Amino acid sequence: MQIRGRVIRYGDNVDTDVIIPARYLTATDPLELAKHCLEDLDPNFIKKVTGPTIMVAGKNFGCGSSREHAPLAIKASGVQAVVAASFARIFYRNALNIGLPIFESQDAATGIREGDEMIIDTQAGTITDLTSGAIFTAQPLPPFLQEMISRGGLMNYVKDTLRERKQKH
Amino acid sequence: MGMTITEKIIADHADKAVVSPGELVQVKVDLALANDITAPLSIRQLIENGIDFVNDPGKIALIADHNTPSKDIASAENVRLMRDFARKHRITHFFEGGTVGIEHVLLPEIGLIVPGDLVIGADSHTCTYGALGAFATGMGSTDLAAGWALGETWLMVPDSIRFVYQGEKRTFVTGKDLILFTIGEIGVDGARDCAMEFCGSVIEGLSMDERFTMANMAIEAGATCGIMEPDEKTLHYITETGAKRKPRIYRNDPDAEWTDVIQINVSLIDPQVSLPHLPENSRSVYTLGRIEINQAVIGSCTNGRIEDLRMAASVLQNRTVSRSVRLYIFPGSPRVLRQAEREGLVNTFLEAGAVLCPSSCGPCLGGHLGVLAEGERCVSTTNRNFVGRMGHPLSEVYLANPYIAASSAVAGFITTPDQI
């Protein structure tokens, strides 16, 4: 699969409190959450997402709270994927579980500029900056997680496992 | 090769003799908890996927502690969703109203977690239970939904980093200061995806309350868990809670391997304050100059236990809160509140002009009860000081221990008890 979009860039340690502030956490509807995505870091963020967008950030993206509302808000805002130098562990799991594509690449995180057009080849694990022509490599996911994603996410894995357990009994 | 305490707990829960860092394993879960912000998403995941089933209702805890007492209709609806779910699936560990405490204070003190447990929670501060010698880690709502349905979860075995604390603690230095100092040394991603193991003579000397405070903030260094080897104090604590399940004591093998061993000389550490907007911005309180505040908060899953309230009361006794400051005190649980009442601490707080609030996570995350206005400054015993954490994005949160929060409330600026 190929994911294409224009880049919006942020720095290190983008935390879940700025991705979706606690005052909006009574909502569970992703579209409602998306309206407030990143507003404490960049009040214009949601206005900037006018077409296919890829978010690029520094290290420790998604640090802080376990709130799954954070990747839900990013996904529902229209962001196609997040590329970061590194991800906080809970955000990383949450993003994969809800189907927000994320890619870890130190080089891409430093080498790609705001406004560039970029494309991610998920099979090859390459990240290409179409504006500069630079090509970067993403850290591959462990096979178990690739398997989980190919089954359609964690809840499908759960349903398969429950079915297998039932058949055994 | 030997294993660390973290590796041993994970190995046993994965039915394996040996695990090593980086390995992906399926593990059985002893307790899976969620709160009124995270549980609604978990419940919806189950409903949307047609899963009308939980693996073991006795291993689930639902705690309505974040936006409660319900601040608006939406938060009341979220609690109702939890209540209905609990009733339907016969989940007895459901807490609201007079039974509710802040989850990470409440669950250990009522004996729901024992040493050797593997606990997952849809709350990042689930790592608190590492103070009991349990492996406990935060996850999101979908992971919890999966855990409730399957009774298990997947984990990547973390690298372990050992933090050895030695020396003598200075006056007003607490477990909170040790963890703030440590995060300042290694940074907010300094232990990312690792187990932070706390040990050394200073840790042995800490009370359980201070150990909980330290393990609680492991996530602020990006850690998967914080953990301490159980000792006599741990076992005494467990006995007092009346826990029904038997503790399983795991210890490091002598030839276990740590990716790093960090020695910390506690004798050199002053009481710490973390400046906005990252917990890693910690420094000696004596270097700050005059930072005036509008609000002080004492409580939360980090510092809402009885000893924290005792520290605060020792400062507030026969003193009054500055007219320019609001002091909010949030006991961690009904049990903590009752104990504080018995010891006369509640009276001390009220005499000093503090506001005594219900056990709630509300103020810590700017949910409700003590939200900050634009430009306001708060010194808080909570765990995070990110932009907008306690309210307006242009407000500021300074993290500190209860001695400093209480003395700052009296002075009107950030200071220590001996300077007021």
Coordinates of C-alpha atoms in Angstrom, one line a residue:
Chain A
M1 CA 0.0 0.0 0.0
Q2 CA 1.1 3.5 -0.7
I3 CA 0.2 6.5 1.5
R4 CA 0.7 9.9 0.0
G5 CA 0.3 13.4 1.6
R6 CA 1.6 16.8 2.3
V7 CA 3.7 17.2 5.5
I8 CA 2.7 19.0 8.7
R9 CA 5.7 19.0 11.1
Y10 CA 6.0 19.1 14.8
G11 CA 8.9 18.7 17.3
D12 CA 9.9 16.3 20.0
N13 CA 7.7 15.0 22.9
V14 CA 4.3 15.8 21.3
D15 CA 2.2 14.6 24.3
T16 CA -1.3 13.2 24.4
D17 CA -2.6 16.2 26.4
V18 CA -1.9 18.5 23.5
I19 CA -3.1 16.0 20.9
I20 CA -6.5 15.9 22.6
P21 CA -6.9 18.0 25.8
A22 CA -8.7 16.5 28.7
R23 CA -11.6 19.0 28.5
Y24 CA -12.8 17.1 25.4
L25 CA -12.4 13.6 26.8
T26 CA -16.1 13.1 27.7
A27 CA -16.6 12.5 23.9
T28 CA -16.0 9.1 22.3
D29 CA -17.0 10.1 18.8
P30 CA -13.8 10.4 16.7
L31 CA -15.2 13.2 14.5
E32 CA -16.0 15.2 17.6
L33 CA -12.5 14.6 19.0
A34 CA -10.9 15.5 15.6
K35 CA -12.4 19.1 15.9
H36 CA -10.0 19.7 18.8
C37 CA -7.0 17.7 17.7
L38 CA -3.7 19.4 18.6
E39 CA -5.5 22.7 19.3
D40 CA -3.2 23.5 22.4
L41 CA -0.1 23.0 20.3
D42 CA -1.3 24.5 17.0
P43 CA -4.7 26.1 17.0
N44 CA -4.7 26.1 13.2
F45 CA -3.9 22.4 12.8
I46 CA -7.4 21.3 11.8
K47 CA -7.6 24.1 9.2
K48 CA -4.2 23.0 7.7
V49 CA -5.5 19.5 7.0
T50 CA -7.1 20.5 3.7
G51 CA -6.1 17.4 1.7
P52 CA -4.2 14.1 2.3
T53 CA -1.8 14.9 5.1
I54 CA 1.1 13.1 6.8
M55 CA 2.2 14.2 10.2
V56 CA 6.0 14.2 10.8
A57 CA 7.4 14.7 14.3
G58 CA 10.5 14.2 16.4
K59 CA 11.2 11.8 19.2
N60 CA 8.7 10.3 21.8
F61 CA 5.6 11.2 19.9
G62 CA 2.4 10.5 21.9
C63 CA 4.0 10.5 25.3
G64 CA 1.9 10.8 28.4
S65 CA -1.6 9.5 28.8
S66 CA -3.0 6.1 27.6
R67 CA -6.0 7.9 26.1
E68 CA -6.8 6.2 22.8
H69 CA -8.8 9.4 22.0
A70 CA -5.4 10.8 20.8
P71 CA -4.8 8.5 17.8
L72 CA -8.5 8.4 17.2
A73 CA -8.5 12.2 16.9
I74 CA -5.5 12.3 14.6
K75 CA -7.0 9.6 12.3
A76 CA -10.4 11.3 12.1
S77 CA -8.8 14.6 11.4
G78 CA -7.8 13.3 8.0
V79 CA -4.1 12.6 8.8
Q80 CA -3.1 9.5 6.7
A81 CA -0.1 8.5 8.7
V82 CA 2.4 9.7 11.4
V83 CA 6.1 9.4 10.9
A84 CA 8.2 10.1 14.0
A85 CA 11.8 9.6 15.1
S86 CA 10.3 7.5 17.9
F87 CA 6.9 6.8 19.5
A88 CA 5.9 6.5 23.1
R89 CA 4.9 2.9 23.7
I90 CA 1.3 3.2 24.7
F91 CA 0.6 5.6 21.7
Y92 CA 2.3 3.1 19.4
R93 CA 0.1 0.2 20.5
N94 CA -3.1 2.4 20.4
A95 CA -2.3 3.6 16.9
L96 CA -1.8 0.1 15.6
N97 CA -4.9 -1.1 17.4
I98 CA -7.2 1.5 15.8
G99 CA -5.6 1.4 12.4
L100 CA -3.6 4.7 12.3
P101 CA -0.5 3.9 10.2
I102 CA 2.7 4.9 12.0
F103 CA 6.3 4.7 10.9
E104 CA 9.4 5.1 13.0
S105 CA 12.4 6.7 11.2
Q106 CA 15.0 9.0 12.7
D107 CA 16.3 10.1 9.3
A108 CA 12.9 10.9 7.8
A109 CA 11.9 12.8 11.0
T110 CA 14.9 15.1 10.5
G111 CA 15.1 15.1 6.8
I112 CA 11.5 16.0 5.7
R113 CA 10.3 19.6 5.7
E114 CA 6.9 21.2 6.4
G115 CA 4.8 21.4 3.2
D116 CA 6.8 18.7 1.3
E117 CA 4.9 16.1 -0.6
M118 CA 5.8 12.6 0.5
I119 CA 4.9 9.0 -0.1
I120 CA 5.2 6.0 2.1
D121 CA 5.4 2.5 0.6
T122 CA 4.3 0.3 3.4
Q123 CA 5.4 -3.0 1.8
A124 CA 8.9 -1.8 1.0
G125 CA 9.2 0.2 4.2
T126 CA 10.4 3.3 2.3
I127 CA 9.5 6.9 2.9
T128 CA 10.1 9.2 -0.1
D129 CA 10.1 13.0 0.1
L130 CA 8.8 13.8 -3.4
T131 CA 9.8 17.4 -3.1
S132 CA 13.4 16.9 -2.2
G133 CA 13.8 13.4 -3.8
A134 CA 15.2 12.0 -0.6
I135 CA 14.4 8.3 0.3
F136 CA 14.4 7.1 3.9
T137 CA 13.8 3.7 5.5
A138 CA 11.2 3.0 8.2
Q139 CA 11.8 0.5 11.0
P140 CA 9.9 -2.7 10.1
L141 CA 7.1 -3.9 12.4
P142 CA 7.7 -7.2 14.2
P143 CA 6.1 -10.1 12.3
F144 CA 3.4 -10.6 15.1
L145 CA 2.2 -7.0 14.6
Q146 CA 2.3 -7.3 10.8
E147 CA 0.1 -10.4 11.2
M148 CA -2.3 -8.6 13.5
I149 CA -2.6 -5.7 11.0
S150 CA -3.2 -8.0 8.1
R151 CA -6.0 -9.6 10.0
G152 CA -7.6 -6.2 10.3
G153 CA -6.5 -5.1 13.7
L154 CA -6.5 -6.3 17.3
M155 CA -10.3 -6.9 17.7
N156 CA -10.3 -9.2 14.6
Y157 CA -7.4 -11.1 16.2
V158 CA -9.5 -11.3 19.4
K159 CA -12.6 -12.6 17.4
D160 CA -10.4 -15.2 15.6
T161 CA -8.9 -16.4 18.9
L162 CA -12.3 -16.6 20.6
R163 CA -13.6 -18.7 17.6
E164 CA -10.6 -21.0 17.8
R165 CA -11.1 -21.5 21.6
K166 CA -14.8 -22.3 21.0
Q167 CA -13.9 -24.9 18.4
K168 CA -11.5 -26.7 20.8
H169 CA -14.3 -27.1 23.4
Chain B
M1 CA 21.8 -16.4 32.1
G2 CA 19.6 -15.1 34.9
M3 CA 16.5 -13.0 34.7
T4 CA 15.4 -9.7 36.3
I5 CA 12.2 -9.5 38.4
T6 CA 10.4 -8.1 35.4
E7 CA 11.4 -10.9 33.1
K8 CA 10.5 -13.5 35.7
I9 CA 7.0 -12.2 36.2
I10 CA 6.4 -12.0 32.5
A11 CA 7.9 -15.5 31.9
D12 CA 5.6 -17.1 34.5
H13 CA 2.5 -15.4 33.0
A14 CA 3.6 -16.6 29.6
D15 CA 4.1 -20.2 30.8
K16 CA 7.7 -20.0 29.8
A17 CA 10.8 -20.9 31.7
V18 CA 12.8 -18.1 30.2
V19 CA 12.1 -14.8 28.4
S20 CA 14.5 -12.2 27.2
P21 CA 14.3 -8.5 26.2
G22 CA 12.7 -7.8 22.8
E23 CA 10.7 -11.0 22.8
L24 CA 7.0 -10.8 22.0
V25 CA 4.9 -13.0 24.3
Q26 CA 1.3 -13.7 25.2
V27 CA 0.7 -13.3 28.9
K28 CA -2.2 -14.1 31.3
V29 CA -3.5 -11.1 33.1
D30 CA -4.4 -11.0 36.8
L31 CA -6.2 -7.7 36.7
A32 CA -7.3 -5.4 33.9
L33 CA -8.6 -2.0 34.9
A34 CA -10.2 1.0 33.2
N35 CA -11.7 4.3 34.3
D36 CA -14.6 6.5 33.2
I37 CA -12.5 8.1 30.4
T38 CA -11.0 4.9 29.0
A39 CA -13.6 2.2 29.8
P40 CA -16.4 3.6 27.5
L41 CA -14.1 3.1 24.5
S42 CA -13.3 -0.4 25.6
I43 CA -17.0 -1.3 26.1
R44 CA -17.9 0.2 22.7
Q45 CA -15.1 -1.9 21.0
L46 CA -16.7 -5.1 22.5
I47 CA -20.2 -4.1 21.5
E48 CA -19.2 -3.0 18.0
N49 CA -17.4 -6.3 17.5
G50 CA -20.3 -8.4 18.8
I51 CA -18.4 -9.7 21.8
D52 CA -20.9 -10.2 24.5
F53 CA -18.6 -11.9 26.9
V54 CA -15.7 -11.3 29.3
N55 CA -13.2 -14.0 30.2
D56 CA -13.3 -13.5 34.0
P57 CA -15.4 -10.8 35.6
G58 CA -13.3 -11.2 38.8
K59 CA -10.2 -9.9 37.0
I60 CA -11.7 -6.7 35.8
A61 CA -11.9 -3.4 37.7
L62 CA -13.9 -0.4 36.6
I63 CA -13.2 2.8 38.5
A64 CA -15.3 6.0 37.9
D65 CA -12.6 8.4 39.1
H66 CA -11.7 10.9 36.4
N67 CA -14.7 13.2 35.5
T68 CA -16.5 12.3 38.8
P69 CA -18.5 13.4 40.7
S70 CA -19.9 13.6 37.2
K71 CA -19.2 17.1 35.9
D72 CA -21.7 17.1 33.1
I73 CA -24.3 15.0 31.2
A74 CA -21.7 13.4 28.9
S75 CA -19.5 12.2 31.8
A76 CA -22.6 10.9 33.7
E77 CA -23.5 8.9 30.6
N78 CA -20.0 7.4 30.4
V79 CA -20.3 6.3 34.1
R80 CA -23.8 4.8 33.3
L81 CA -22.3 2.8 30.4
M82 CA -19.7 1.4 32.9
R83 CA -22.3 0.6 35.5
D84 CA -24.6 -1.2 33.0
F85 CA -21.6 -3.1 31.7
A86 CA -20.5 -4.1 35.2
R87 CA -24.0 -5.3 36.1
K88 CA -24.5 -7.3 32.9
H89 CA -21.2 -9.1 33.2
R90 CA -21.3 -9.5 37.0
I91 CA -18.2 -7.4 37.5
T92 CA -18.0 -6.8 41.2
H93 CA -15.0 -4.5 41.2
F94 CA -17.0 -1.5 40.0
F95 CA -16.4 1.7 42.0
E96 CA -18.4 4.9 42.0
G97 CA -19.8 7.3 44.6
G98 CA -18.7 6.6 48.2
T99 CA -16.7 3.5 47.2
V100 CA -14.5 5.3 44.6
G101 CA -11.0 6.4 45.1
I102 CA -8.3 7.4 42.7
E103 CA -7.7 4.1 41.0
H104 CA -4.0 3.7 41.7
V105 CA -4.5 4.6 45.4
L106 CA -7.7 2.5 45.8
L107 CA -6.9 -0.8 44.1
P108 CA -3.7 -1.6 46.1
E109 CA -5.1 -0.5 49.4
I110 CA -8.2 -2.8 49.2
G111 CA -6.0 -5.8 48.3
L112 CA -6.8 -6.2 44.7
I113 CA -3.2 -6.3 43.7
V114 CA -0.5 -8.5 45.2
P115 CA 3.2 -9.0 44.5
G116 CA 3.9 -11.1 41.4
D117 CA 0.7 -10.0 39.6
L118 CA 0.6 -9.0 36.0
V119 CA -1.7 -6.0 35.7
I120 CA -2.8 -4.0 32.7
G121 CA -4.7 -0.7 32.9
A122 CA -6.2 1.7 30.5
D123 CA -4.4 4.5 32.4
S124 CA -0.8 5.3 31.9
H125 CA -0.1 5.5 35.7
T126 CA -1.0 1.8 36.1
C127 CA 2.8 1.4 36.6
T128 CA 2.2 2.5 40.2
Y129 CA 1.7 -1.1 41.3
G130 CA 5.3 -1.9 40.5
A131 CA 6.0 -0.7 44.0
L132 CA 4.4 -4.0 45.2
G133 CA 6.7 -6.1 43.1
A134 CA 4.0 -6.6 40.4
F135 CA 4.5 -6.1 36.7
A136 CA 1.9 -3.3 35.9
T137 CA 1.7 -1.3 32.7
G138 CA -0.6 1.2 31.0
M139 CA -2.3 0.5 27.6
G140 CA -5.2 1.9 25.6
S141 CA -8.9 1.0 25.6
T142 CA -8.8 -1.5 22.7
D143 CA -6.0 -3.4 24.4
L144 CA -8.1 -3.5 27.5
A145 CA -11.2 -4.7 25.5
A146 CA -9.0 -7.5 24.1
G147 CA -7.7 -8.3 27.6
W148 CA -11.2 -8.5 29.1
A149 CA -12.3 -10.9 26.3
L150 CA -9.3 -13.1 26.2
G151 CA -7.9 -12.9 29.7
E152 CA -4.5 -12.2 28.2
T153 CA -2.5 -9.6 26.3
W154 CA 0.7 -9.4 24.3
L155 CA 3.8 -7.8 25.6
M156 CA 7.3 -7.1 24.3
V157 CA 9.6 -8.0 27.1
P158 CA 11.3 -4.7 28.1
D159 CA 15.0 -4.0 28.7
S160 CA 15.6 -3.4 32.4
I161 CA 17.5 -0.4 33.7
R162 CA 18.6 -0.4 37.3
F163 CA 18.5 2.8 39.4
V164 CA 20.5 2.4 42.6
Y165 CA 19.8 5.1 45.2
Q166 CA 22.3 5.5 48.0
G167 CA 23.2 8.1 50.7
E168 CA 21.1 10.1 53.1
K169 CA 18.0 12.0 52.2
R170 CA 18.2 15.8 52.9
T171 CA 15.4 17.6 54.8
F172 CA 12.1 17.7 52.9
V173 CA 13.4 15.2 50.3
T174 CA 10.8 12.5 49.6
G175 CA 10.2 9.7 47.1
K176 CA 8.7 12.4 44.8
D177 CA 12.0 14.3 44.7
L178 CA 13.9 11.2 43.9
I179 CA 11.8 10.4 40.9
L180 CA 11.6 14.0 39.7
F181 CA 15.4 14.2 40.0
T182 CA 15.8 10.9 38.1
I183 CA 13.5 12.0 35.2
G184 CA 15.5 15.2 35.1
E185 CA 18.7 13.1 34.7
I186 CA 17.5 10.8 32.0
G187 CA 14.7 12.8 30.3
V188 CA 11.1 12.1 29.4
D189 CA 12.0 9.3 27.0
G190 CA 15.1 8.2 28.9
A191 CA 13.6 4.9 29.9
R192 CA 11.3 4.5 26.9
D193 CA 10.0 0.9 26.5
C194 CA 12.2 -0.2 29.5
A195 CA 11.5 -1.4 33.0
M196 CA 12.8 1.0 35.6
E197 CA 13.9 -0.9 38.5
F198 CA 14.4 1.1 41.7
C199 CA 16.7 -0.3 44.4
G200 CA 19.4 0.5 46.9
S201 CA 19.5 1.4 50.6
V202 CA 17.4 4.5 50.1
I203 CA 14.6 2.6 48.5
E204 CA 14.7 0.0 51.2
G205 CA 14.2 2.9 53.7
L206 CA 11.2 4.4 51.9
S207 CA 7.7 3.8 53.1
M208 CA 5.2 2.0 50.8
D209 CA 3.5 5.4 50.1
E210 CA 6.8 6.9 48.8
R211 CA 7.5 3.8 46.8
F212 CA 4.1 4.1 45.1
T213 CA 4.9 7.7 44.3
M214 CA 8.2 6.7 42.6
A215 CA 6.8 3.8 40.6
N216 CA 3.8 6.0 39.6
M217 CA 6.0 8.3 37.6
A218 CA 8.1 5.7 35.7
I219 CA 5.8 6.5 32.7
E220 CA 7.0 10.1 32.8
A221 CA 10.4 8.7 31.7
G222 CA 8.6 6.7 29.0
A223 CA 9.0 3.4 30.9
T224 CA 6.9 0.3 30.4
C225 CA 6.9 -0.2 34.1
G226 CA 8.6 0.8 37.3
I227 CA 9.3 -2.0 39.7
M228 CA 10.8 -2.8 43.2
E229 CA 11.7 -6.1 44.7
P230 CA 9.2 -6.9 47.5
D231 CA 10.5 -6.9 51.1
E232 CA 9.1 -7.1 54.6
K233 CA 7.4 -3.7 54.3
T234 CA 5.7 -4.9 51.1
L235 CA 4.4 -8.1 52.8
H236 CA 3.3 -6.2 55.8
Y237 CA 1.3 -3.8 53.6
I238 CA -0.3 -6.7 51.8
T239 CA -1.3 -8.3 55.1
E240 CA -2.9 -5.0 56.2
T241 CA -5.0 -4.8 53.0
G242 CA -6.6 -8.2 53.7
A243 CA -5.7 -9.4 50.1
K244 CA -7.3 -12.7 49.4
R245 CA -4.8 -13.9 46.8
K246 CA -1.4 -15.1 47.9
P247 CA 1.6 -12.9 47.0
R248 CA 4.2 -14.5 44.7
I249 CA 7.6 -13.1 45.5
Y250 CA 10.0 -12.7 42.6
R251 CA 13.6 -11.5 42.9
N252 CA 16.4 -10.7 40.5
D253 CA 18.8 -13.5 39.7
P254 CA 22.3 -12.7 40.8
D255 CA 23.4 -13.0 37.2
A256 CA 20.5 -11.1 35.7
E257 CA 21.4 -8.5 33.0
W258 CA 20.5 -4.8 33.0
T259 CA 21.0 -2.7 29.9
D260 CA 22.2 0.1 32.3
V261 CA 22.9 0.6 36.0
I262 CA 22.5 4.2 37.1
Q263 CA 23.9 5.2 40.5
I264 CA 22.3 8.1 42.3
N265 CA 23.8 9.8 45.3
V266 CA 20.8 11.0 47.2
S267 CA 22.9 13.0 49.6
L268 CA 23.4 15.6 46.9
I269 CA 19.7 16.0 46.0
D270 CA 17.6 19.0 47.2
P271 CA 13.8 19.0 47.1
Q272 CA 12.9 19.2 43.4
V273 CA 10.5 21.3 41.4
S274 CA 9.7 20.4 37.8
L275 CA 9.1 23.6 35.7
P276 CA 6.6 23.9 32.8
H277 CA 6.1 22.1 30.5
L278 CA 7.9 18.8 31.0
P279 CA 8.5 16.6 34.0
E280 CA 12.2 16.4 33.0
N281 CA 12.6 20.2 33.8
S282 CA 13.4 19.4 37.4
R283 CA 15.8 21.4 39.6
S284 CA 16.5 22.3 43.2
V285 CA 13.8 24.3 44.8
Y286 CA 16.5 26.6 46.2
T287 CA 17.5 27.7 42.7
L288 CA 14.1 29.0 41.6
G289 CA 13.9 32.6 42.8
R290 CA 10.4 34.0 43.5
I291 CA 7.7 32.2 41.5
E292 CA 4.3 33.5 42.5
I293 CA 1.4 31.1 42.3
N294 CA -2.4 31.3 42.1
Q295 CA -3.2 27.7 43.1
A296 CA -1.7 24.7 44.9
V297 CA -3.0 21.1 44.5
I298 CA -2.2 18.3 47.0
G299 CA -3.4 14.8 46.1
S300 CA -3.7 12.5 43.0
C301 CA -2.4 9.0 42.3
T302 CA 1.1 10.4 42.8
N303 CA 0.8 12.1 46.2
G304 CA -2.7 11.5 47.5
R305 CA -1.9 8.9 50.2
I306 CA -2.0 9.4 54.0
E307 CA 1.7 10.2 54.4
D308 CA 1.3 12.9 51.7
L309 CA -1.5 14.5 53.7
R310 CA 0.5 14.2 56.9
M311 CA 3.4 16.1 55.2
A312 CA 1.0 18.8 54.1
A313 CA -0.7 19.0 57.5
S314 CA 2.7 19.3 59.3
V315 CA 3.3 22.5 57.3
L316 CA -0.3 23.9 57.5
Q317 CA -0.7 23.4 61.2
N318 CA -1.3 26.8 62.8
R319 CA -0.8 28.5 59.5
T320 CA -3.2 29.9 56.9
V321 CA -3.2 29.7 53.1
S322 CA -2.2 33.0 51.4
R323 CA -5.2 35.1 50.4
S324 CA -3.8 35.1 46.8
V325 CA -3.8 31.2 46.6
R326 CA -6.4 28.5 46.3
L327 CA -5.3 25.3 48.0
Y328 CA -7.2 22.2 46.9
I329 CA -6.6 18.9 48.8
F330 CA -7.7 15.7 47.1
P331 CA -7.3 12.6 49.3
G332 CA -6.6 9.5 47.2
S333 CA -9.4 7.3 48.5
P334 CA -12.3 7.2 51.1
R335 CA -9.9 5.2 53.4
V336 CA -7.3 7.9 53.2
L337 CA -9.9 10.6 53.9
R338 CA -11.2 8.6 57.0
Q339 CA -7.7 8.2 58.3
A340 CA -7.0 11.9 57.8
E341 CA -10.1 12.7 59.6
R342 CA -9.2 10.4 62.6
E343 CA -5.7 12.0 62.8
G344 CA -7.1 15.6 62.8
L345 CA -5.5 16.4 59.5
V346 CA -8.9 17.4 57.9
N347 CA -9.4 19.9 60.7
T348 CA -5.9 21.3 60.1
F349 CA -6.6 21.7 56.4
L350 CA -10.0 23.4 56.9
E351 CA -8.5 25.7 59.6
A352 CA -5.8 26.7 57.2
G353 CA -8.3 27.7 54.6
A354 CA -7.8 24.8 52.2
V355 CA -10.6 23.4 50.1
L356 CA -11.2 19.7 50.8
C357 CA -12.3 17.9 47.6
P358 CA -13.6 14.4 46.8
S359 CA -11.2 11.7 45.6
S360 CA -11.0 12.5 41.9
C361 CA -8.5 12.7 39.1
G362 CA -10.3 15.8 37.8
P363 CA -7.8 18.5 38.8
C364 CA -4.7 16.6 37.7
L365 CA -5.7 16.5 34.1
G366 CA -7.7 19.7 34.0
G367 CA -10.9 17.8 33.8
H368 CA -12.8 19.6 36.5
L369 CA -12.4 20.8 40.1
G370 CA -9.6 23.3 40.0
V371 CA -9.1 24.1 36.3
L372 CA -6.6 26.9 35.7
A373 CA -7.4 30.2 33.8
E374 CA -5.1 31.9 31.3
G375 CA -1.8 32.9 32.8
E376 CA -2.4 31.2 36.1
R377 CA 0.3 29.2 37.9
C378 CA -0.2 26.1 40.0
V379 CA 2.2 24.2 42.2
S380 CA 1.0 20.6 42.2
T381 CA 1.9 17.2 43.7
T382 CA 0.5 15.5 40.6
N383 CA 2.6 13.9 37.8
R384 CA 2.4 16.0 34.6
N385 CA 3.0 19.6 33.7
F386 CA 2.4 19.5 29.9
V387 CA 1.0 22.5 28.1
G388 CA -2.7 22.9 29.1
R389 CA -2.5 19.9 31.5
M390 CA -4.6 21.6 34.2
G391 CA -6.6 24.0 32.1
H392 CA -5.8 26.9 29.8
P393 CA -2.9 26.3 27.4
L394 CA -1.2 29.4 28.7
S395 CA -1.4 28.3 32.4
E396 CA 1.6 26.7 34.1
V397 CA 2.0 23.7 36.3
Y398 CA 5.0 23.2 38.7
L399 CA 5.4 19.7 40.1
A400 CA 6.6 19.2 43.6
N401 CA 6.2 17.2 46.8
P402 CA 3.5 17.9 49.4
Y403 CA 5.9 19.9 51.8
I404 CA 6.6 22.3 49.0
A405 CA 3.0 22.5 47.7
A406 CA 1.8 23.3 51.3
S407 CA 4.5 25.8 52.1
S408 CA 4.0 27.5 48.7
A409 CA 0.3 27.8 49.4
V410 CA 1.0 29.6 52.6
A411 CA 3.7 31.9 51.2
G412 CA 2.1 32.7 47.9
F413 CA 5.2 31.7 46.0
I414 CA 7.2 28.4 45.6
T415 CA 9.2 27.8 48.7
T416 CA 10.1 25.3 51.4
P417 CA 8.6 24.8 54.9
D418 CA 11.7 26.2 56.6
Q419 CA 11.4 29.5 54.7
I420 CA 7.9 30.5 55.7

